[in-house]
Short mmCIF file of C-alpha atoms and ligand atoms in Angstrom, two decimals:
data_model
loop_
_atom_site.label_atom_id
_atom_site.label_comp_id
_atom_site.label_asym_id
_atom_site.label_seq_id
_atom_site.Cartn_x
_atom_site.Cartn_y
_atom_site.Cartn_z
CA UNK A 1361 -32.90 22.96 23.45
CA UNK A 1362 -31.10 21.43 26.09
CA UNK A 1363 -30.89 18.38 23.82
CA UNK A 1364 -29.86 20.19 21.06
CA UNK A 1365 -27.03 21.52 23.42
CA UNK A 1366 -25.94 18.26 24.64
CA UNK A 1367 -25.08 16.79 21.17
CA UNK A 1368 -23.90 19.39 20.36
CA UNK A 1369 -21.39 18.65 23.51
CA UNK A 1370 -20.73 15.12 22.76
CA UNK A 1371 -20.11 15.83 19.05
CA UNK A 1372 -17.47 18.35 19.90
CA UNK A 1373 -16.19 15.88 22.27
CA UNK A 1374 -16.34 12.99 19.75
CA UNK A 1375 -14.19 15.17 17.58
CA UNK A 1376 -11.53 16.07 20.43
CA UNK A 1377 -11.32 12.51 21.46
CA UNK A 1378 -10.81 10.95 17.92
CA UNK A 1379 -8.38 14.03 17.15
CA UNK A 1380 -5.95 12.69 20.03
CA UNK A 1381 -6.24 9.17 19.60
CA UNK A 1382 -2.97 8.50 17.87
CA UNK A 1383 -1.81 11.67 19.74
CA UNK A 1384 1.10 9.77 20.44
CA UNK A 1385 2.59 9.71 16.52
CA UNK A 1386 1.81 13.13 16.43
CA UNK A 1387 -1.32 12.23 14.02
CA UNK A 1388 -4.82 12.61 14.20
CA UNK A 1389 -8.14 11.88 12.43
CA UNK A 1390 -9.04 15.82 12.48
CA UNK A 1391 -5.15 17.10 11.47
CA UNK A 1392 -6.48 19.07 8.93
CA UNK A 1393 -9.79 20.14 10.34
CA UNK A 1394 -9.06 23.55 10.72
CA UNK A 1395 -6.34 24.09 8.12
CA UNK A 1396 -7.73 22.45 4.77
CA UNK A 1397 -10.87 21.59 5.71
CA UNK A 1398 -11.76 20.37 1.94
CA UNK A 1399 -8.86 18.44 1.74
CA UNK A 1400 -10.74 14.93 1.92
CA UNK A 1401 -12.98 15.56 -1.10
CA UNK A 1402 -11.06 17.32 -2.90
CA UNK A 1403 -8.49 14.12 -2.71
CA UNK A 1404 -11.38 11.56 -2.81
CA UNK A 1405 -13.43 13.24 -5.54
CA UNK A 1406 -9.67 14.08 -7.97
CA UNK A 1407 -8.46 10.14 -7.18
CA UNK A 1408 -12.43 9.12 -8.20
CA UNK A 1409 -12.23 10.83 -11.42
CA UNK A 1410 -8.76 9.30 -12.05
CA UNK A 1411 -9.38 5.59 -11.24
CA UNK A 1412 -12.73 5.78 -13.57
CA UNK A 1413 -10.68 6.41 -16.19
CA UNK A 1414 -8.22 3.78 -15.14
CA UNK A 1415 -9.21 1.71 -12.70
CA UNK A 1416 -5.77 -0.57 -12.67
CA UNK A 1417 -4.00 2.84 -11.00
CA UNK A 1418 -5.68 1.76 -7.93
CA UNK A 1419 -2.94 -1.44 -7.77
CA UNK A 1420 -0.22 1.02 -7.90
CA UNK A 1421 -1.38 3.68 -5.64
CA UNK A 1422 -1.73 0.23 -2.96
CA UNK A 1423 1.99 -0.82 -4.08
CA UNK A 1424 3.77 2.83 -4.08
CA UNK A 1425 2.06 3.62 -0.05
CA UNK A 1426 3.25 0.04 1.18
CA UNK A 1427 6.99 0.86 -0.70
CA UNK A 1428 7.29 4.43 0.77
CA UNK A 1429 5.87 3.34 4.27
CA UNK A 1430 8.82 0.22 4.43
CA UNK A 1431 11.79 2.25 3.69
CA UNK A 1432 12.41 4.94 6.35
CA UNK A 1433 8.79 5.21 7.11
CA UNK A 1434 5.56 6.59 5.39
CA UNK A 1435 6.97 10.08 4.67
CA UNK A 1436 6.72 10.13 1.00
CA UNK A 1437 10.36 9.50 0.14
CA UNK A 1438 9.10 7.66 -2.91
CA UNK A 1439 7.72 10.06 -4.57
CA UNK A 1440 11.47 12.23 -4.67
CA UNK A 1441 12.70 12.55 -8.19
CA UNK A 1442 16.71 11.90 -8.56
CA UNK A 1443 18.97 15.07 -8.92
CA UNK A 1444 22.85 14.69 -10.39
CA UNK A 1445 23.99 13.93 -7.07
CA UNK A 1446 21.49 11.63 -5.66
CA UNK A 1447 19.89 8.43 -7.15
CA UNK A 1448 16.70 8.44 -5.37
CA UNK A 1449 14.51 5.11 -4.13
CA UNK A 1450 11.88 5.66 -7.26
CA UNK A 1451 14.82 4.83 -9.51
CA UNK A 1452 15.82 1.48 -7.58
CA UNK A 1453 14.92 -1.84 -9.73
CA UNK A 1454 12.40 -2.71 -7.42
CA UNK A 1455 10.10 0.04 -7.69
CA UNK A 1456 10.59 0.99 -11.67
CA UNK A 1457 7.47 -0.41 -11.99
CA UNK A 1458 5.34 1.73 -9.75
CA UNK A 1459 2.47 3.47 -11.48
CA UNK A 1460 0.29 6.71 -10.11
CA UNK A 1461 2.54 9.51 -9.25
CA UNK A 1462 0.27 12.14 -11.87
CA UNK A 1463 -2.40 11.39 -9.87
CA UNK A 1464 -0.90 12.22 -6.13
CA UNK A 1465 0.73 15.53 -8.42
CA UNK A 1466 -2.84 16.47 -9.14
CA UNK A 1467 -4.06 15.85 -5.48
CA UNK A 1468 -1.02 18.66 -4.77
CA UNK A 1469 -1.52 20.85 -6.90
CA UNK A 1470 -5.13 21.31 -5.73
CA UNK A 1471 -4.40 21.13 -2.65
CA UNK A 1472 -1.86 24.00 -2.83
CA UNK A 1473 -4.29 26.26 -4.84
CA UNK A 1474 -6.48 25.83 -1.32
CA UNK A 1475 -4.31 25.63 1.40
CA UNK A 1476 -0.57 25.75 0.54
CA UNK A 1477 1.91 24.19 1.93
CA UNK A 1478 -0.14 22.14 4.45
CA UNK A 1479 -0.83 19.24 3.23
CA UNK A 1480 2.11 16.46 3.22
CA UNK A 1481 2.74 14.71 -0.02
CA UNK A 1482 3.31 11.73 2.69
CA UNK A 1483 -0.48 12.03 4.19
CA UNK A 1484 -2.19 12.45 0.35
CA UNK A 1485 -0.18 8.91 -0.71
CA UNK A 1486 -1.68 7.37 2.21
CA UNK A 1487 -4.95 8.94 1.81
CA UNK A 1488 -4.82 7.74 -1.94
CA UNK A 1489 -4.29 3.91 -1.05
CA UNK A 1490 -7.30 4.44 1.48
CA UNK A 1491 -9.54 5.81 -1.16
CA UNK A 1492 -8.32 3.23 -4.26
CA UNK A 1493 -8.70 0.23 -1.59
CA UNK A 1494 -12.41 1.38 -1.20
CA UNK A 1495 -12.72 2.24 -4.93
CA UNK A 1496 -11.69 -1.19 -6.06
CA UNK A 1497 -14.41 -2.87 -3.70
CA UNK A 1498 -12.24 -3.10 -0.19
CA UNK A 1499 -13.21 -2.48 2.82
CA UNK A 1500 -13.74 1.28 3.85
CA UNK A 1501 -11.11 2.76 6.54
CA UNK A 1502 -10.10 6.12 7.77
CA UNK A 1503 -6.19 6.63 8.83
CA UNK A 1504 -4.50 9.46 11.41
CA UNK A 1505 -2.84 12.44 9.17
CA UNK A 1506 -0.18 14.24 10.07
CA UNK A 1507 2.81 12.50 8.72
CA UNK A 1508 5.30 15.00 7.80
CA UNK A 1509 7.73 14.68 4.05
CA UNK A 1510 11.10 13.26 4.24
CA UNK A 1511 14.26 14.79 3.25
CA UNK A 1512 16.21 11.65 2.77
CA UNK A 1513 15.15 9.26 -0.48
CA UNK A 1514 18.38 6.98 -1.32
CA UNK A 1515 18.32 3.92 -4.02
CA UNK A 1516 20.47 2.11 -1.68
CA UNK A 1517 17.49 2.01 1.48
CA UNK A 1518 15.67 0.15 -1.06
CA UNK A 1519 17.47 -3.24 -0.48
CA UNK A 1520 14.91 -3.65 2.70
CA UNK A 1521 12.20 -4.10 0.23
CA UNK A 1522 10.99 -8.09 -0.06
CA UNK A 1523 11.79 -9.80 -2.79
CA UNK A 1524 9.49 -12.19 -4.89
CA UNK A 1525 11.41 -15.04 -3.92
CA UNK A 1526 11.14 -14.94 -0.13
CA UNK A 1527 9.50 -17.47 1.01
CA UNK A 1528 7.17 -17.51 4.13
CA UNK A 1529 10.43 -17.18 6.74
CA UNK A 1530 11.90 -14.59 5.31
CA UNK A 1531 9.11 -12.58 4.83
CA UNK A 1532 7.94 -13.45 8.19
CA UNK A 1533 11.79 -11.95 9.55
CA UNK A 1534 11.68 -9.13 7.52
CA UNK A 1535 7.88 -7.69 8.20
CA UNK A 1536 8.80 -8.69 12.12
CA UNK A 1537 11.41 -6.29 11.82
CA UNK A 1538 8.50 -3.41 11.03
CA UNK A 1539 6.51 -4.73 14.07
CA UNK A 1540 4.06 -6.93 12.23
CA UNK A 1541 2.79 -10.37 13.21
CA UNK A 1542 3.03 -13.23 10.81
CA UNK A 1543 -0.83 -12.61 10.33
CA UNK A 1544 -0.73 -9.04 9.34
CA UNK A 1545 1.91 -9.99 7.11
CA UNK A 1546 -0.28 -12.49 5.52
CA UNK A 1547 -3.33 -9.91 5.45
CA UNK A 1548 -1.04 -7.04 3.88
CA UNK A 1549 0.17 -9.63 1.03
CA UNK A 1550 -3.75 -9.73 0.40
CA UNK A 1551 -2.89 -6.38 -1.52
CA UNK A 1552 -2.31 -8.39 -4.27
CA UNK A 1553 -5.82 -9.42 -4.73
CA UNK A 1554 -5.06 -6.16 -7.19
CA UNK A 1555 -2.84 -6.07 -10.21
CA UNK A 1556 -0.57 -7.39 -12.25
CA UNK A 1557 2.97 -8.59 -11.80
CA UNK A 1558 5.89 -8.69 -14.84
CA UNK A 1559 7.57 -12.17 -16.12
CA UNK A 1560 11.21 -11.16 -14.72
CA UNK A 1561 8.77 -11.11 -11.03
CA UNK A 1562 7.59 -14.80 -11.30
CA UNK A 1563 10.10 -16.70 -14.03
CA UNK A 1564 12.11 -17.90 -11.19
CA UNK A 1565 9.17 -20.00 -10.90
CA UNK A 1566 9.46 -21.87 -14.03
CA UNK A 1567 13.42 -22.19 -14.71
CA UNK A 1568 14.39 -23.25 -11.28
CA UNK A 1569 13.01 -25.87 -9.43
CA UNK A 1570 11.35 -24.36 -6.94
CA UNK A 1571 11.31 -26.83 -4.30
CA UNK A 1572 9.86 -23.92 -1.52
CA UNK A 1573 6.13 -23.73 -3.33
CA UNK A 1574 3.78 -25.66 -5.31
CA UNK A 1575 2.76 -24.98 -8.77
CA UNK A 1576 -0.88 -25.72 -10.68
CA UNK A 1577 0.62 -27.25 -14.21
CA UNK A 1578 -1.81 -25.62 -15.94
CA UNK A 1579 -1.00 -22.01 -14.40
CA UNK A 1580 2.97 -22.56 -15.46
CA UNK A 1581 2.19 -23.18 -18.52
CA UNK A 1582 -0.04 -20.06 -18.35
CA UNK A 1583 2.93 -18.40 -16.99
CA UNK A 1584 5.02 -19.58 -19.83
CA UNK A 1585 2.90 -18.01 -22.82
CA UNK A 1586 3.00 -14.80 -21.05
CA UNK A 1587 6.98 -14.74 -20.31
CA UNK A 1588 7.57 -16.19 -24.04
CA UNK A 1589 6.49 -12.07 -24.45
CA UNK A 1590 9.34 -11.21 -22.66
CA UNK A 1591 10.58 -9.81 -19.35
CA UNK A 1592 7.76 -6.79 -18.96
CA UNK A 1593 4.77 -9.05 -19.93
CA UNK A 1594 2.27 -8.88 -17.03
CA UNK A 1595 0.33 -11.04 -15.49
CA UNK A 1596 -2.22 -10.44 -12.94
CA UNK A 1597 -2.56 -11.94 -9.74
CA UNK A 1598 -5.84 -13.41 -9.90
CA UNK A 1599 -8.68 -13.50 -11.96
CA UNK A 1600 -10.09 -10.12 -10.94
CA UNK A 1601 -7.04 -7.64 -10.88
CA UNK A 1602 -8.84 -4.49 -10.59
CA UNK A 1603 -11.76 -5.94 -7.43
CA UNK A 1604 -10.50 -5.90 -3.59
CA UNK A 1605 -11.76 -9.18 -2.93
CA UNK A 1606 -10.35 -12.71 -1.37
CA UNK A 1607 -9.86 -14.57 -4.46
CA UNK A 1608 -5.95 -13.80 -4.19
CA UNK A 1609 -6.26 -16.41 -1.20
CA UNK A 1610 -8.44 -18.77 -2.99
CA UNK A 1611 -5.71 -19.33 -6.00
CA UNK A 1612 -3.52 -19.73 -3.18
CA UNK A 1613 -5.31 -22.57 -1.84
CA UNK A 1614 -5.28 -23.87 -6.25
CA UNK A 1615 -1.79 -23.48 -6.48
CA UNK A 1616 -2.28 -20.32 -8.85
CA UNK A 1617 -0.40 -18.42 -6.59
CA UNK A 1618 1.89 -15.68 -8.75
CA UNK A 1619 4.93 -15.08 -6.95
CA UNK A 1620 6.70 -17.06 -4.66
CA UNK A 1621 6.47 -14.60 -2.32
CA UNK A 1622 2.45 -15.44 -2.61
CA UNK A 1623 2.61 -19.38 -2.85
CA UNK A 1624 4.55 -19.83 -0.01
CA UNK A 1625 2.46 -18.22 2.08
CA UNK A 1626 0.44 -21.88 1.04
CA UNK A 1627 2.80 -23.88 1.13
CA UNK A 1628 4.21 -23.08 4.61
CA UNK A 1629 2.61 -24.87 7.92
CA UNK A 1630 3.24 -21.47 9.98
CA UNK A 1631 1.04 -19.27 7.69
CA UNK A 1632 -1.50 -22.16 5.74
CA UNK A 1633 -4.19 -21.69 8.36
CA UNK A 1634 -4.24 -17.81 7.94
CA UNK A 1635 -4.71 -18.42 3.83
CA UNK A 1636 -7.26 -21.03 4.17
CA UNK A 1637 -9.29 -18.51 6.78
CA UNK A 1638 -9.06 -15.87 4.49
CA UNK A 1639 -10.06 -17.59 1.79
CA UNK A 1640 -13.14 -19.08 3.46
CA UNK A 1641 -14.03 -15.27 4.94
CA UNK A 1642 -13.56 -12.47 3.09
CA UNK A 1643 -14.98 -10.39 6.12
CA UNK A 1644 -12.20 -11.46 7.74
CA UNK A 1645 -9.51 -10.42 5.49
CA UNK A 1646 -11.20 -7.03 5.12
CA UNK A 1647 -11.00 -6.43 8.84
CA UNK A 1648 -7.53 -7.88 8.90
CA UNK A 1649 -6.13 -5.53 6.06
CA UNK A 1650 -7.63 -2.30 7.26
CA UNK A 1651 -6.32 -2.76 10.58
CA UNK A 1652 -2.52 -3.71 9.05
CA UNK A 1653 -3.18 -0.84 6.78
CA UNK A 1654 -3.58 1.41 9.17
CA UNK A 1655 -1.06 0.09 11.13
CA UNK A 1656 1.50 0.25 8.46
CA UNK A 1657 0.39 4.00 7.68
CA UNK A 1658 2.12 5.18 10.69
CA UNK A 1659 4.94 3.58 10.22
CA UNK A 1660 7.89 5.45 11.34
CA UNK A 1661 6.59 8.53 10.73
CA UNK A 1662 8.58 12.04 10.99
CA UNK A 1663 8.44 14.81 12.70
CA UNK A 1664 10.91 17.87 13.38
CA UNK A 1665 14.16 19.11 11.64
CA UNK A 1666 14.56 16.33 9.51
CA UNK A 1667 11.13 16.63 7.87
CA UNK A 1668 8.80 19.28 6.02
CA UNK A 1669 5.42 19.92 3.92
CA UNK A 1670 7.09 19.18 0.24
CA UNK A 1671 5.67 22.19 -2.25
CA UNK A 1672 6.27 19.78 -4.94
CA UNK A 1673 6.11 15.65 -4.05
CA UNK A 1674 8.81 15.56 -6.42
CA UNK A 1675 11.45 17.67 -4.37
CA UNK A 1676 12.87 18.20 -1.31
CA UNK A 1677 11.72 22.34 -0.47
C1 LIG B 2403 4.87 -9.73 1.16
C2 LIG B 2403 5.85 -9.25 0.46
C3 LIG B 2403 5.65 -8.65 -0.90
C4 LIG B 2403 6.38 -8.90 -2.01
C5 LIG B 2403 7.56 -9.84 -2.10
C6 LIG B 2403 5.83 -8.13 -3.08
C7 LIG B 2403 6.30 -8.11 -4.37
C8 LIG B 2403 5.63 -7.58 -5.44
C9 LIG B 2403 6.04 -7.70 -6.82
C10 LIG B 2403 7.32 -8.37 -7.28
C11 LIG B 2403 5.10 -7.11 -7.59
C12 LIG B 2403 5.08 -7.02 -9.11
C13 LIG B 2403 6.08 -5.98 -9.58
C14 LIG B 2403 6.29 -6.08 -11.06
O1 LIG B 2403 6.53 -7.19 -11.56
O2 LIG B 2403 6.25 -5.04 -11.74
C15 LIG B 2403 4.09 -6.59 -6.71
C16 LIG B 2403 2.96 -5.93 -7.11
C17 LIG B 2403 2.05 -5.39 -6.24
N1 LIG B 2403 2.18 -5.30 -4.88
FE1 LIG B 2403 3.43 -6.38 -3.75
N2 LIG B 2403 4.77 -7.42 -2.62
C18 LIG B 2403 4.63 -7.68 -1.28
C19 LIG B 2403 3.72 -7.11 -0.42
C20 LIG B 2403 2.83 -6.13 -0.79
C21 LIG B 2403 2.08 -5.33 0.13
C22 LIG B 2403 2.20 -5.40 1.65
C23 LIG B 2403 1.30 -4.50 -0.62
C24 LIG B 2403 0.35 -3.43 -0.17
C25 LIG B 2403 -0.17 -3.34 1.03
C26 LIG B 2403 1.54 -4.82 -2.01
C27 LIG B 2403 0.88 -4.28 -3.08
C28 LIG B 2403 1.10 -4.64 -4.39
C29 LIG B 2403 0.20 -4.31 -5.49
C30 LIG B 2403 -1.15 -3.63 -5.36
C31 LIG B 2403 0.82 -4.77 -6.65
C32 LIG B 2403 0.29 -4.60 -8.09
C33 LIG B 2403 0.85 -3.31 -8.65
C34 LIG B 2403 0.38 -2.93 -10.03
O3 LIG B 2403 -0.42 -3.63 -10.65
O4 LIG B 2403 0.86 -1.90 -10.51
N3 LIG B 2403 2.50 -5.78 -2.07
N4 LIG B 2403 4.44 -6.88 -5.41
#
């Protein structure tokens, strides 16, 4: 009995203590403990059902989290839909590509039969990479909720975004400027051990001379066939585009890196070591990415007048 009583102390405690760990965002583990309690399977078991049938929407649930959390924070301002007077950040070149919003729209519109309005369109998108990161074979990770919806989603924010053709530098400067260290950088690019990237991403790599990375002969002319099908033919990172695993890093190490954005990250003194460790320890890069991942799931995240529960992901209430 008195047993019985004390776990049931430090259980209670357990819960208080993880609630307030990120107290300090305004998150917590337990945000919706009391207020949707089913909210994790009923987003786990809808995003299961959706990635059977197509596992490759786990690549663009990874993408569209890391694309809303770098432009004005992970608050679900990707997800907006343009209105006559507004073009919103969806719409921007860089993320016409993005793939998954019908399945966060199914997440909300269960979740809003249960518990409505509570859950932020923000929180389910981050949720959603979680889950399709485990799903695909990553590692498993839990993440603080609690972010609130934005009210601000403008094409223009979208410049901050990094291009293909950064090389290591750049994207060194730019993910510095989000409070990441050249090795988180390195471990988030890892993301890309999923999916598939288009012809006009990469074909700077075979019309210029690219004097920043190093190219396998055999992947250009790869790379070749598939642009000769145009802009939109896609390619996939590596060999296994729909398992979280570390061979991203080992083409690296081949020169089969896609982008230049990936190869340089090779190619450059200041971030080879981190590739070649990755590539040797997949363990590593697991514990690496969940870390970063959770890191970058609290980016900049709102609270207050300026933010909201969206009813619908697609518009500001
Ligand atoms: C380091 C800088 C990065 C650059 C320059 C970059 C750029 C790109 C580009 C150009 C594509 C292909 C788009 C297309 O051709 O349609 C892509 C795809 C992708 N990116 Fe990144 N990315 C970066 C970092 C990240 C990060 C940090 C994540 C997630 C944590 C991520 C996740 C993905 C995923 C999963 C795909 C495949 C999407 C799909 O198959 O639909 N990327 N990225």
């Amino acid at each position: 009995m008195v047993m019985a009583n004390l776990m049931t102390v430090f259980l209670v405690m357990e819960v208080i203590l993880t609630g307030f760990r990120f107290g300090a965002y305004g998150l917590n583990m337990n945000y919706y403990l009391m207020s949707c309690p089913l909210m994790e399977p009923v987003v786990k078991d809808t995003l299961n059902k959706a990635l059977q049938d197509d596992p490759t929407l786990a690549a663009g649930l990874v993408r569209m989290h890391f694309h809303d959390c770098f432009i004005e924070g992970c608050d679900g301002s990707i997800l907006i839909n343009s209105t006559k007077d507004n073009t919103a950040e969806k719409d921007s070149p860089a993320n016409l590509s993005l793939r998954g919003y019908e399945v966060i729209d199914e997440i909300k519109k269960k979740l809003e039969k249960q518990c409505p309005g509570v859950v932020s369109c923000a929180d389910i998108l981050a949720m959603a990479a979680r889950d399709a990161v485990f799903f695909a074979g990553g590692p498993v990770y839990d993440i603080p909720k609690g972010r609130k919806d934005g009210t601000r989603s403008k094409i223009q924010d979208t410049i901050n975004l990094p291009s293909p053709t950064f090389n290591a530098s750049e994207l060194i400067r730019m993910f510095e400027q989000h409070g990441f260290s050249a090795q988180e950088m390195v471990a988030l690019s890892g993301a890309h051990t999923l999916g598939v990237a288009r012809c006009s991403s990469f074909k700077n790599r075979l019309t210029q001379v690219d004097t920043s990375t190093t190219l396998d002969s055999e992947f250009a002319k790869t790379l070749a066939k598939t642009c000769s099908f145009g802009d939109n033919a896609e390619h996939p990172f590596d060999a296994t585009r729909n398992n979280f695993d570390n061979l991203y890093y080992k083409s690296l190490v081949t020169n089969n890196g896609l982008l230049t954005s990936d190869q340089t990250l090779y190619t450059n003194p200041k971030t080879r070591n981190i590739v070649n460790s990755y590539a040797l320890n997949q363990a590593l890069f697991f514990l690496d990415f969940q870390q970063a991942m959770v890191k970058m799931s609290m980016l900049n995240v709102k609270q207050g007048s300026m933010s909201e529960v969206r009813q619908n992901c697609h518009k500001i209430n």
